[in-house]
């Protein structure tokens, strides 16, 4: 059975990935902070799909904890075929209001951990000439959106650049850039989203289904933006006049508080 390591599988998009992959017969390694919740997800998925679920509690903002996940990824006796770098959070405060430790923690989880886990997974994948890395980015990666947007811009750009390096190796990498998704994400960070129109909301399962369709079809594009409406949003963010893009992003940030 192939094995997938999913970060942030206890809620939202990561939980939907874990469910989908278990349904496809993947054994799982589940990584996040809440050990009790990890155990509960592992028990449910094992009971429903019969797959093996290993839990690896780790706070990905902590360098020592990240190293334990790197060790698991680079264990040649227990190969990981698919890595989903999904764990993440947002801050409710702007850069001016927030404390620097929160900003550092965000970069540790969204950038440093993604870079280190990707590097750790690639060793064995390149030797086996097979493997997939899915990095959950965001449409925020295409617009100026605080440290969060800048971190996601790194994820998208990093994945795109790495995909070019991986051509012909049998290993692929994909950045997935969702818009607003109904998960615990906004509630956890205290970000205000009540006034957002219904069309802006996606379900975690939409993101997973789009990713699986992309991978199953063997599409080579290293960046996936689920749904046409968000492809248009991303197009506007990337190609629209920068003063308008900056103003719109700023308004959206003000609206969230
Ligand atoms: N929801 C959206 O609108 C949206 C849009 C675009 C992109 N995204 C991205 O999608 C990804 C998943 O977000 P989500 O919406 O599914 O959020 P969510 O429902 O809040 O789930 C976040 C997951 O990440 C884990 N996590 C958070 N901080 C962690 C840390 N320091 N170390 C280890 N695990 C940690 C959480 O588990 P524990 O609490 O157990 O650690 C949880 O399993 C994130 O990268 C996010 O930036 C979300």
PDB file of C-alpha atoms and ligand atoms in Angstrom, residues 7-14 31-34 37 58-61 86-89 109-110 136-139 148 152 178-186 188 201, ligand 1:
ATOM      1  CA  UNK A   7       0.246  17.664   8.065  1.00  0.00           C
ATOM      2  CA  UNK A   8      -2.779  19.255   9.725  1.00  0.00           C
ATOM      3  CA  UNK A   9      -5.147  16.270   9.277  1.00  0.00           C
ATOM      4  CA  UNK A  10      -7.258  16.971  12.368  1.00  0.00           C
ATOM      5  CA  UNK A  11      -9.480  19.612  10.719  1.00  0.00           C
ATOM      6  CA  UNK A  12     -10.532  21.256   7.485  1.00  0.00           C
ATOM      7  CA  UNK A  13      -8.635  20.620   4.257  1.00  0.00           C
ATOM      8  CA  UNK A  14      -6.102  18.246   5.834  1.00  0.00           C
ATOM      9  CA  UNK A  31       1.058  15.101  11.854  1.00  0.00           C
ATOM     10  CA  UNK A  32      -0.255  18.010  13.937  1.00  0.00           C
ATOM     11  CA  UNK A  33      -0.171  19.267  17.541  1.00  0.00           C
ATOM     12  CA  UNK A  34      -3.313  17.847  19.156  1.00  0.00           C
ATOM     13  CA  UNK A  37      -7.509  14.578  18.080  1.00  0.00           C
ATOM     14  CA  UNK A  58       4.420  17.763  16.316  1.00  0.00           C
ATOM     15  CA  UNK A  59       4.192  21.529  16.506  1.00  0.00           C
ATOM     16  CA  UNK A  60       5.555  22.590  13.129  1.00  0.00           C
ATOM     17  CA  UNK A  61       6.532  26.014  14.455  1.00  0.00           C
ATOM     18  CA  UNK A  86      -1.167  21.429   4.591  1.00  0.00           C
ATOM     19  CA  UNK A  87      -0.912  22.537   8.258  1.00  0.00           C
ATOM     20  CA  UNK A  88      -1.362  26.235   8.736  1.00  0.00           C
ATOM     21  CA  UNK A  89      -3.041  29.110  10.456  1.00  0.00           C
ATOM     22  CA  UNK A 109       4.891  26.676   9.871  1.00  0.00           C
ATOM     23  CA  UNK A 110       4.098  27.940   6.355  1.00  0.00           C
ATOM     24  CA  UNK A 136      -1.363  23.821   0.160  1.00  0.00           C
ATOM     25  CA  UNK A 137      -0.889  27.465  -0.711  1.00  0.00           C
ATOM     26  CA  UNK A 138      -3.659  30.055  -1.249  1.00  0.00           C
ATOM     27  CA  UNK A 139      -5.029  32.599  -3.718  1.00  0.00           C
ATOM     28  CA  UNK A 148       0.352  35.235   5.471  1.00  0.00           C
ATOM     29  CA  UNK A 152       1.907  31.646   0.634  1.00  0.00           C
ATOM     30  CA  UNK A 178      -7.693  27.673  -2.634  1.00  0.00           C
ATOM     31  CA  UNK A 179      -9.863  30.712  -2.018  1.00  0.00           C
ATOM     32  CA  UNK A 180     -12.037  30.877   1.103  1.00  0.00           C
ATOM     33  CA  UNK A 181     -12.789  27.392   2.445  1.00  0.00           C
ATOM     34  CA  UNK A 182     -15.208  26.554   5.263  1.00  0.00           C
ATOM     35  CA  UNK A 183     -12.920  25.061   7.916  1.00  0.00           C
ATOM     36  CA  UNK A 184     -11.840  25.966  11.459  1.00  0.00           C
ATOM     37  CA  UNK A 185      -9.193  28.296  10.013  1.00  0.00           C
ATOM     38  CA  UNK A 186     -10.947  31.669  10.428  1.00  0.00           C
ATOM     39  CA  UNK A 188      -9.214  29.648  15.198  1.00  0.00           C
ATOM     40  CA  UNK A 201     -16.981  29.888   0.037  1.00  0.00           C
TER      41      UNK A 201
HETATM   42  N1  LIG B   1      -9.655  27.899   5.047  1.00  0.00           N
HETATM   43  C1  LIG B   1      -9.315  28.728   4.094  1.00  0.00           C
HETATM   44  O1  LIG B   1     -10.081  29.641   3.714  1.00  0.00           O
HETATM   45  C2  LIG B   1      -7.970  28.548   3.403  1.00  0.00           C
HETATM   46  C3  LIG B   1      -7.801  29.215   2.177  1.00  0.00           C
HETATM   47  C4  LIG B   1      -6.591  29.075   1.503  1.00  0.00           C
HETATM   48  C5  LIG B   1      -5.592  28.286   2.049  1.00  0.00           C
HETATM   49  N2  LIG B   1      -5.787  27.670   3.238  1.00  0.00           N
HETATM   50  C6  LIG B   1      -4.679  26.864   3.777  1.00  0.00           C
HETATM   51  O2  LIG B   1      -5.130  25.538   3.946  1.00  0.00           O
HETATM   52  C7  LIG B   1      -4.346  24.892   4.952  1.00  0.00           C
HETATM   53  C8  LIG B   1      -5.275  24.175   5.919  1.00  0.00           C
HETATM   54  O3  LIG B   1      -6.103  25.139   6.541  1.00  0.00           O
HETATM   55  P1  LIG B   1      -7.591  24.818   7.014  1.00  0.00           P
HETATM   56  O4  LIG B   1      -8.449  25.864   6.446  1.00  0.00           O
HETATM   57  O5  LIG B   1      -7.924  23.389   6.796  1.00  0.00           O
HETATM   58  O6  LIG B   1      -7.422  25.132   8.581  1.00  0.00           O
HETATM   59  P2  LIG B   1      -7.970  24.404   9.897  1.00  0.00           P
HETATM   60  O7  LIG B   1      -9.320  23.825   9.709  1.00  0.00           O
HETATM   61  O8  LIG B   1      -7.787  25.417  10.999  1.00  0.00           O
HETATM   62  O9  LIG B   1      -6.921  23.204  10.106  1.00  0.00           O
HETATM   63  C9  LIG B   1      -5.568  23.498  10.331  1.00  0.00           C
HETATM   64  C10 LIG B   1      -4.790  22.222  10.589  1.00  0.00           C
HETATM   65  O10 LIG B   1      -3.405  22.585  10.747  1.00  0.00           O
HETATM   66  C11 LIG B   1      -2.921  22.076  12.003  1.00  0.00           C
HETATM   67  N3  LIG B   1      -1.953  23.024  12.543  1.00  0.00           N
HETATM   68  C12 LIG B   1      -2.121  24.362  12.773  1.00  0.00           C
HETATM   69  N4  LIG B   1      -1.008  24.882  13.311  1.00  0.00           N
HETATM   70  C13 LIG B   1      -0.114  23.860  13.425  1.00  0.00           C
HETATM   71  C14 LIG B   1       1.216  23.759  13.940  1.00  0.00           C
HETATM   72  N5  LIG B   1       1.851  24.815  14.500  1.00  0.00           N
HETATM   73  N6  LIG B   1       1.829  22.561  13.888  1.00  0.00           N
HETATM   74  C15 LIG B   1       1.204  21.479  13.374  1.00  0.00           C
HETATM   75  N7  LIG B   1      -0.045  21.506  12.886  1.00  0.00           N
HETATM   76  C16 LIG B   1      -0.702  22.686  12.929  1.00  0.00           C
HETATM   77  C17 LIG B   1      -4.173  21.936  12.877  1.00  0.00           C
HETATM   78  O11 LIG B   1      -4.038  20.872  13.806  1.00  0.00           O
HETATM   79  P3  LIG B   1      -3.652  21.029  15.376  1.00  0.00           P
HETATM   80  O12 LIG B   1      -4.496  22.102  15.946  1.00  0.00           O
HETATM   81  O13 LIG B   1      -3.913  19.652  15.908  1.00  0.00           O
HETATM   82  O14 LIG B   1      -2.191  21.337  15.391  1.00  0.00           O
HETATM   83  C18 LIG B   1      -5.229  21.522  11.841  1.00  0.00           C
HETATM   84  O15 LIG B   1      -5.182  20.123  11.645  1.00  0.00           O
HETATM   85  C19 LIG B   1      -3.493  25.996   5.586  1.00  0.00           C
HETATM   86  O16 LIG B   1      -2.178  25.929   5.088  1.00  0.00           O
HETATM   87  C20 LIG B   1      -4.173  27.273   5.142  1.00  0.00           C
HETATM   88  O17 LIG B   1      -3.258  28.352   5.088  1.00  0.00           O
HETATM   89  C21 LIG B   1      -6.950  27.782   3.929  1.00  0.00           C
END
